[in-house]
CSV table of C-alpha atoms and ligand atoms in Angstrom, one decimal:
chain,number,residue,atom,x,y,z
A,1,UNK,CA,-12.2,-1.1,5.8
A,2,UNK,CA,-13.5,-1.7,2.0
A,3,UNK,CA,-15.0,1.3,0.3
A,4,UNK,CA,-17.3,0.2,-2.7
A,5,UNK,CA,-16.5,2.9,-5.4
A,6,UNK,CA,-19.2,3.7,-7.3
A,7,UNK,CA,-18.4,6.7,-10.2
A,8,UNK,CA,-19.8,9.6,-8.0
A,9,UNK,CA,-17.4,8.2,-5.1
A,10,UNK,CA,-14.5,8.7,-7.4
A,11,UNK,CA,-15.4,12.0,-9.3
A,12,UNK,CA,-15.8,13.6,-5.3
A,13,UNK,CA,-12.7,12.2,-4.1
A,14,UNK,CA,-10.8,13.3,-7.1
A,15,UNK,CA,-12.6,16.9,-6.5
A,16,UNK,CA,-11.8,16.8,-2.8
A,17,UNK,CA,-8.3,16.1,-3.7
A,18,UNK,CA,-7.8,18.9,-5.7
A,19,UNK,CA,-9.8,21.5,-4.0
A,20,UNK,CA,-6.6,20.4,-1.6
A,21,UNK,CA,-3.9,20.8,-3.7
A,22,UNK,CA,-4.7,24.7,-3.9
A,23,UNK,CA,-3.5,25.3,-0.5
A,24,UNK,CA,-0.7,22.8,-0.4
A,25,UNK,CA,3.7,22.5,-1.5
A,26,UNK,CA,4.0,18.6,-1.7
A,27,UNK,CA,1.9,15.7,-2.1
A,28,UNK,CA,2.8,12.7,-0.2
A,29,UNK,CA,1.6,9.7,-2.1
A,30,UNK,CA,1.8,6.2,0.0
A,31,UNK,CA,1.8,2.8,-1.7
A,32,UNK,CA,2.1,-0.9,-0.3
A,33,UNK,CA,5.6,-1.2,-0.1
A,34,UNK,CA,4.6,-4.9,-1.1
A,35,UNK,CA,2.9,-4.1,-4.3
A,36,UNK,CA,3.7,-0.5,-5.6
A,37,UNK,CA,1.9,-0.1,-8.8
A,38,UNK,CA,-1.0,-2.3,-7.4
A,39,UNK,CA,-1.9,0.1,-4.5
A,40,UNK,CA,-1.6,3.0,-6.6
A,41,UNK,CA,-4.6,5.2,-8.1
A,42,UNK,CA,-4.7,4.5,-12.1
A,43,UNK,CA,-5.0,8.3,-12.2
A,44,UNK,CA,-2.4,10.0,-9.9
A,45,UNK,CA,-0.5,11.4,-12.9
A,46,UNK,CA,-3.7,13.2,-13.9
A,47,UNK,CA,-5.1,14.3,-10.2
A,48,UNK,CA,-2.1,15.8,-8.7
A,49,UNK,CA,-1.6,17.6,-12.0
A,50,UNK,CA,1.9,18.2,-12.2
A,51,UNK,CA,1.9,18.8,-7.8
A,52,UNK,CA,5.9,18.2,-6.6
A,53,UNK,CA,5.3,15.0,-5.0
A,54,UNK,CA,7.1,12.1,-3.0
A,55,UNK,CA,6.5,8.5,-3.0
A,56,UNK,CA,6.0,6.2,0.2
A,57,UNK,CA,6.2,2.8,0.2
A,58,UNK,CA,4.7,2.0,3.3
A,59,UNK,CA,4.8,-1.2,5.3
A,60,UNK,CA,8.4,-1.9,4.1
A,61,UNK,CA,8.6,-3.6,7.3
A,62,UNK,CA,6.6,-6.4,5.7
A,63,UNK,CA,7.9,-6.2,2.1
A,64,UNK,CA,11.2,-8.1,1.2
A,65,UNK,CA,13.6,-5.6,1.1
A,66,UNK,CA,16.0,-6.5,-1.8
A,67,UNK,CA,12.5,-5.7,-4.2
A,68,UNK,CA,12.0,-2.7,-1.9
A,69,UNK,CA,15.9,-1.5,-3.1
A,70,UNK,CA,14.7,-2.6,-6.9
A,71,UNK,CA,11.1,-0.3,-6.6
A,72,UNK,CA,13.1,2.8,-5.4
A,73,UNK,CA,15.7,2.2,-8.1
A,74,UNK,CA,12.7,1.8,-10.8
A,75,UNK,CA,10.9,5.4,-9.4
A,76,UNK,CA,14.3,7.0,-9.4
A,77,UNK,CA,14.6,6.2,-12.9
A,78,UNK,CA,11.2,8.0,-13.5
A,79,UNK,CA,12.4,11.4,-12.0
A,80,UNK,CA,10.5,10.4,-8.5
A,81,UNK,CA,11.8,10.3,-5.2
A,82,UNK,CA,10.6,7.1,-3.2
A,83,UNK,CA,11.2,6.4,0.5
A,84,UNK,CA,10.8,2.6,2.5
A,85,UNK,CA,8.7,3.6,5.6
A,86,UNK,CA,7.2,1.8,8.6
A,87,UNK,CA,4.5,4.3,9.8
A,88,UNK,CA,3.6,1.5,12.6
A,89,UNK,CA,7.3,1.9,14.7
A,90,UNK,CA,7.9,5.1,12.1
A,91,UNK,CA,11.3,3.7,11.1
A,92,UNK,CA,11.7,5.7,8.1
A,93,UNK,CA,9.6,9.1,8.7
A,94,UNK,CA,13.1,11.1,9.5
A,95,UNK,CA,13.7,11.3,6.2
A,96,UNK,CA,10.2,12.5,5.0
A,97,UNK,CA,11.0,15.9,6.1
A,98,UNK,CA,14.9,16.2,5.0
A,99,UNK,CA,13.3,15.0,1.5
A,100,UNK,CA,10.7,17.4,1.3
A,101,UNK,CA,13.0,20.1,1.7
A,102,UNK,CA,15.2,18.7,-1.2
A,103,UNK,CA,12.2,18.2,-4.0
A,104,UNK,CA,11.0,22.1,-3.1
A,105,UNK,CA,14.1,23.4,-3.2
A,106,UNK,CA,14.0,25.6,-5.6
A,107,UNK,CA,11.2,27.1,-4.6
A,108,UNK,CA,12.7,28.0,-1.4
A,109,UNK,CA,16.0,29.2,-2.5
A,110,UNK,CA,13.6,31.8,-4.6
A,111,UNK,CA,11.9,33.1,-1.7
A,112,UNK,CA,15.2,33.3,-0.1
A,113,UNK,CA,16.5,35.5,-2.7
A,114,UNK,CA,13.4,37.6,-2.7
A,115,UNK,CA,13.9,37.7,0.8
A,116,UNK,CA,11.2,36.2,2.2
A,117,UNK,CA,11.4,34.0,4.5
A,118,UNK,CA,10.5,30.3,3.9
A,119,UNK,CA,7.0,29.4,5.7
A,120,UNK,CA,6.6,25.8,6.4
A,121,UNK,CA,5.9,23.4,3.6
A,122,UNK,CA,2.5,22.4,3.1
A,123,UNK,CA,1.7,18.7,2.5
A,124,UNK,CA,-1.5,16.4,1.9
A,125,UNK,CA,-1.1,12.7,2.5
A,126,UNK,CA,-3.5,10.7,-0.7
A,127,UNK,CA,-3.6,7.2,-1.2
A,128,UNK,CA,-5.9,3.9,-1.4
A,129,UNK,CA,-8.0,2.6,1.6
A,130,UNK,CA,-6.0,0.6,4.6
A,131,UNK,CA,-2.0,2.0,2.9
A,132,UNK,CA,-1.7,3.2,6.4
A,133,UNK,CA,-2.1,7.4,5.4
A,134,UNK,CA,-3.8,7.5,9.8
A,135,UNK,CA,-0.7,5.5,10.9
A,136,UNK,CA,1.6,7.8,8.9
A,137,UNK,CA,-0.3,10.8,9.8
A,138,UNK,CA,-0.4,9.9,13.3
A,139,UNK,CA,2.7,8.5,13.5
A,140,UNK,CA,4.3,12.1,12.6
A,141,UNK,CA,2.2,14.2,14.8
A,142,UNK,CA,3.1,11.8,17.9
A,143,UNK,CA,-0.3,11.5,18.7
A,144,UNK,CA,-3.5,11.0,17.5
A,145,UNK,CA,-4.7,13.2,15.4
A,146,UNK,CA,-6.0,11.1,11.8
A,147,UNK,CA,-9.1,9.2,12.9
A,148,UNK,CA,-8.4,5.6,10.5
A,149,UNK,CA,-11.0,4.7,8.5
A,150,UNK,CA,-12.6,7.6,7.4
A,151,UNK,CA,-14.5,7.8,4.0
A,152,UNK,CA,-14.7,9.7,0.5
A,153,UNK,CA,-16.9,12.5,0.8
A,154,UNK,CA,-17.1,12.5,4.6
A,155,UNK,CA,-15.8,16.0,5.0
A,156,UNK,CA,-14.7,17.3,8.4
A,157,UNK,CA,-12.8,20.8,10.1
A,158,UNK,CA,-9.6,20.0,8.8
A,159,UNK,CA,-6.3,21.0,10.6
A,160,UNK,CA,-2.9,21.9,10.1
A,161,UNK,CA,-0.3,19.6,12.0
A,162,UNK,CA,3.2,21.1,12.6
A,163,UNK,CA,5.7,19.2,12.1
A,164,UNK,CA,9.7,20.4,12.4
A,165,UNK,CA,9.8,22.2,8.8
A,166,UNK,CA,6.3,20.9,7.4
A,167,UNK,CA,2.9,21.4,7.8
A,168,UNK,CA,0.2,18.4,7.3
A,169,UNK,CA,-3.2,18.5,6.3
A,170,UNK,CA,-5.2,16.2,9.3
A,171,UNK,CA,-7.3,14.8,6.8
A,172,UNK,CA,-5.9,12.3,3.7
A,173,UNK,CA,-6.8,12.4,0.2
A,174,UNK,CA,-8.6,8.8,-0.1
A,175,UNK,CA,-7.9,7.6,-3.6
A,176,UNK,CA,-9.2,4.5,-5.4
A,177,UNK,CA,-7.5,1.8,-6.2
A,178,UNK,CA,-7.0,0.3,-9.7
A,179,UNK,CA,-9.7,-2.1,-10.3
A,180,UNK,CA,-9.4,-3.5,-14.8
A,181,UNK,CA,-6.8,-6.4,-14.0
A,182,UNK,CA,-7.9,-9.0,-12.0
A,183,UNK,CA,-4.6,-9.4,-10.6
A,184,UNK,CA,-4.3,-5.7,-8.6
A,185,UNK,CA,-7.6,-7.6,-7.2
A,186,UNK,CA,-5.9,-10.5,-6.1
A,187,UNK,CA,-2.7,-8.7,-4.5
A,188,UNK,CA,-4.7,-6.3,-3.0
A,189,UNK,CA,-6.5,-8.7,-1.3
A,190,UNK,CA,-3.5,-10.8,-0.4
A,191,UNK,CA,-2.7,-7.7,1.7
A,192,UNK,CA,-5.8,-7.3,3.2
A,193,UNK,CA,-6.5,-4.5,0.9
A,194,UNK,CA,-9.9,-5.9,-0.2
A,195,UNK,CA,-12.2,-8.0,2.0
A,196,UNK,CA,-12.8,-11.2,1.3
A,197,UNK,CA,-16.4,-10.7,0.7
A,198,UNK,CA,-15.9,-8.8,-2.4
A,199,UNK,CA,-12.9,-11.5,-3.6
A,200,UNK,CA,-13.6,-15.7,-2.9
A,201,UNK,CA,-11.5,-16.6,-0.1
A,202,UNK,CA,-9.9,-19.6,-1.4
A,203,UNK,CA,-9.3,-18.2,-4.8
A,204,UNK,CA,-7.3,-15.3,-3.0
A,205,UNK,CA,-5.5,-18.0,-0.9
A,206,UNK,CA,-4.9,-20.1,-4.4
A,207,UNK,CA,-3.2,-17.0,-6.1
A,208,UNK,CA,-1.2,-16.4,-2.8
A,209,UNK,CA,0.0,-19.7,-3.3
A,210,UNK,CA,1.0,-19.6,-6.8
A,211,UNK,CA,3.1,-16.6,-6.3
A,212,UNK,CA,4.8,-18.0,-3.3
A,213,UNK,CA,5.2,-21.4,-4.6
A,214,UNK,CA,7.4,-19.3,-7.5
A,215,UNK,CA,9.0,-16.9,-5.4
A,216,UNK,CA,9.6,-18.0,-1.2
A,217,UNK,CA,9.1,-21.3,-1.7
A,218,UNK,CA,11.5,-22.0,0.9
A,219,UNK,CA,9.9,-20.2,3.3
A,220,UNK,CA,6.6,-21.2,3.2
A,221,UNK,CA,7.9,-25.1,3.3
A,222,UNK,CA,9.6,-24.3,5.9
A,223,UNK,CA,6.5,-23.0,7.7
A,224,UNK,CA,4.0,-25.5,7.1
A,225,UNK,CA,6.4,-28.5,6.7
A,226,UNK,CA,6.4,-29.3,2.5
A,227,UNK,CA,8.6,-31.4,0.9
A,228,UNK,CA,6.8,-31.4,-2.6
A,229,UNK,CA,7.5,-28.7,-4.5
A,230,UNK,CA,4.9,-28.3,-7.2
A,231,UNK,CA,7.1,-29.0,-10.5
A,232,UNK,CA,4.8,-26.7,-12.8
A,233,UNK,CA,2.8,-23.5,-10.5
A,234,UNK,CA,1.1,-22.8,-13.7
A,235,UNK,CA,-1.1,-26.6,-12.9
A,236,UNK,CA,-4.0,-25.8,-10.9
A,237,UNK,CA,-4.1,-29.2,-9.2
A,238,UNK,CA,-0.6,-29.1,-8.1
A,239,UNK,CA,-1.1,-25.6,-6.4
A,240,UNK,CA,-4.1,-27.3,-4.8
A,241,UNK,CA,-2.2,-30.0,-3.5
A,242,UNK,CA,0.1,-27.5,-1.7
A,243,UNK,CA,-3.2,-25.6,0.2
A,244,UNK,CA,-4.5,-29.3,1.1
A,245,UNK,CA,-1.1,-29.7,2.7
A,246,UNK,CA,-0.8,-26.5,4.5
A,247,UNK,CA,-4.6,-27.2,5.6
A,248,UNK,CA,-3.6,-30.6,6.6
A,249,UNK,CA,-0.7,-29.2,8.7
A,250,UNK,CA,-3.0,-26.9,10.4
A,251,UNK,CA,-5.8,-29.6,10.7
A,252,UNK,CA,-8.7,-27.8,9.1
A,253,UNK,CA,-10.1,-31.4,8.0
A,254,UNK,CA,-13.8,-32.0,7.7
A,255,UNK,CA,-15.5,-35.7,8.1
A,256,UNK,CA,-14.1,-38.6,5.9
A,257,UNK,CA,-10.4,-36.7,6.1
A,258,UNK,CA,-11.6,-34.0,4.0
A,259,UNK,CA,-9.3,-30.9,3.7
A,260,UNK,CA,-11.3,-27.8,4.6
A,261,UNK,CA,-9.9,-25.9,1.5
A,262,UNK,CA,-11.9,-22.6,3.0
A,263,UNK,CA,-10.4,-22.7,6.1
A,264,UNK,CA,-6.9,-23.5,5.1
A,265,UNK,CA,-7.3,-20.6,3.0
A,266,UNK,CA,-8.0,-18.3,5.8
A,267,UNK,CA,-5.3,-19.5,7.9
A,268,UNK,CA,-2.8,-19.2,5.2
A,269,UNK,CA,-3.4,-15.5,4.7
A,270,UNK,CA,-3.7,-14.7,8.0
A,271,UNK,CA,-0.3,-15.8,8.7
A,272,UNK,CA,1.1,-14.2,5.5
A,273,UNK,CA,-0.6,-10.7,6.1
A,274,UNK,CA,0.8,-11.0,10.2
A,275,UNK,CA,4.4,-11.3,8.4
A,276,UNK,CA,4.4,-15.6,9.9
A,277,UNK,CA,6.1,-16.3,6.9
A,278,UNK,CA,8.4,-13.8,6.3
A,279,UNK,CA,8.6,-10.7,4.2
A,280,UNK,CA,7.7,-11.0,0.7
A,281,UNK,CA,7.1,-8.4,-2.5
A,282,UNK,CA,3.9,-9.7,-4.5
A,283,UNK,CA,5.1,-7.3,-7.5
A,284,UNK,CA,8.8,-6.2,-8.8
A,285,UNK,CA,9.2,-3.7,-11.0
A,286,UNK,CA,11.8,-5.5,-13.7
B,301,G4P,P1,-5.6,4.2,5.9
B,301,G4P,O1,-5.7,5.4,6.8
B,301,G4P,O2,-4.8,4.4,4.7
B,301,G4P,O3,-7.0,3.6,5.5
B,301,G4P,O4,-4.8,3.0,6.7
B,301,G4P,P2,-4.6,2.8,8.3
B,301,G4P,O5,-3.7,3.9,8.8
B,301,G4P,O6,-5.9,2.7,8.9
B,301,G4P,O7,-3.8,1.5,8.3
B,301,G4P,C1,-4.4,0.3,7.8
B,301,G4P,C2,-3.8,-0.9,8.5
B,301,G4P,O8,-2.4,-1.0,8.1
B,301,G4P,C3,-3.8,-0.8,10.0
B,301,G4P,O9,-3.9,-2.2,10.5
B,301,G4P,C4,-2.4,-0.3,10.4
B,301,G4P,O10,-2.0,-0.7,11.7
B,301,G4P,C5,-1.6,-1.1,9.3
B,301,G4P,N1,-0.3,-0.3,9.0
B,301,G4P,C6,-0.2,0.9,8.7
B,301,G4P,N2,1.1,1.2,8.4
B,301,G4P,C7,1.8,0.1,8.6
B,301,G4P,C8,3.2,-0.3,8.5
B,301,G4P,O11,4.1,0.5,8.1
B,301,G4P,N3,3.5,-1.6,8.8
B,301,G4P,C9,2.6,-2.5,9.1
B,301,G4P,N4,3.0,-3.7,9.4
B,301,G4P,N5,1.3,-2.2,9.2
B,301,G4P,C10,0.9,-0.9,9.0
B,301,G4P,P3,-5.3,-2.8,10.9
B,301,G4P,O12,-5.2,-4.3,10.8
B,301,G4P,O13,-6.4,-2.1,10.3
B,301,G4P,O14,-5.3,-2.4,12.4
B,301,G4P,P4,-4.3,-2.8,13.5
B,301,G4P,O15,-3.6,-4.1,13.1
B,301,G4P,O16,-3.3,-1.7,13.7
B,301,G4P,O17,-5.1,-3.0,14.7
């Protein structure tokens, strides 16, 4: 799902967010494990205004996991606590809990010492469109509870979920994503962040192939059979050269031998965004 943000989009959401953050402990942010600065809202820092929160990095099970190690590294650095999670099998969401626990507390030990007795914590989900916030949400209830793909300023009932120690708002914060550099644009839609109406196709594919030509070369020779590694990825034509060979390889020729550079492109990212060629990071932090 694409959400076109217009100004009044983002003002609500922002507002919708922090009408939340009245009746809530934690905020649990979720970013593409794959691109963590990319998938995150320009203005988090400002919205959650000073809110304990915890980072996700979501679909670790697609990002390469030595720049996973690097990211959480990077946020620790920064004071901020940032666990690798796969909502889809929920490898990872054990710790969510056990974590919350250790970034409130404080707060708890205090109303242990007053002695009250800790109630639940109270968390929101917020991220960008398609970071997987249903899956996660979902994925901790063990059933389905978050419908996926709902929009800024829909508002609905929303619902407690219990879960062990916490307690989760039904309904995510929905959050925009970054959209001044052209290149959060282009990861995003390497993803499948961003549609490929809003973002041409090939140009998306052309970008993917750039990065991957500098970074898993191996693997995506491997995959579609190259032996000529482009000697400079800053050359346009020699990044083209590698899509007409993967489009070749997967025979999207038009008449007179042509290569169909739209429809290699298409094929290409499908197979990268279904994980065909591996996991790979499209951003690392140093
Ligand atoms: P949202 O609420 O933040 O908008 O995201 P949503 O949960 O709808 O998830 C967006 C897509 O990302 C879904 O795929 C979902 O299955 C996938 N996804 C979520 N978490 C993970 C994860 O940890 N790993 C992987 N590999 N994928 C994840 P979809 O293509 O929209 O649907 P489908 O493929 O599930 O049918």
């Amino acid at each position: 799902m694409t959400i076109q943000w217009f100004p009044g989009h983002m003002t609500r959401a922002r507002r919708q967010i922090q009408e939340k953050l009245k009746l809530i402990d934690l905020v649990i942010e979720l970013i593409d494990a794959r691109l963590p600065l990319s998938s995150r809202n320009p203005m988090i820092d400002e919205i959650l205004q000073g809110k304990p929160r915890m980072i996700i990095m979501n679909k670790a099970d697609l990002a390469d996991s030595a720049v996973t190690q690097q990211w959480i590294a990077y946020f620790k650095e920064q004071g901020q606590t940032a666990l690798p999670v796969d909502a889809q099998t929920g490898t990872g969401i054990k710790d969510i809990p056990v974590q919350a626990k250790v970034l409130l507390k404080e707060k708890i030990d205090r109303q242990i010492a007053k002695g009250i007795k800790p109630r639940p914590i109270r968390a929101l989900i917020v991220g960008i469109p398609n970071v997987g916030k249903s899956t996660l949400i979902n994925r901790m209830a063990g059933r389905s509870v978050a419908a996926t793909g709902d929009r800024p300023g829909v508002t609905k009932a929303q619902q407690w979920i219990r879960i062990g120690e916490i307690e989760l708002l039904d309904t995510p914060g929905i959050l925009w994503p970054k959209f001044e550099d052209q290149n959060v644009g282009y990861r995003l839609a390497v993803t499948g962040a961003i549609k490929e109406e809003i973002l041409n196709v090939e140009d998306i594919a052309f970008f993917a192939v750039k990065y991957l030509v500098s970074y898993y070369w191996d693997t995506m020779a491997e995959r579609f059979e190259l032996t000529a590694r482009p000697e400079d990825s800053e050359n346009p034509d020699e990044i083209v050269g590698v899509m007409e060979a993967i489009g070749r390889k997967r025979g999207c020729i038009v008449s007179g031998g042509r290569v169909d550079l739209e429809k290699a492109s298409g094929v290409l990212l499908r197979e990268l965004r279904a994980g065909k060629l591996g996991r790979f990071s499209l951003e690392a932090p140093y």
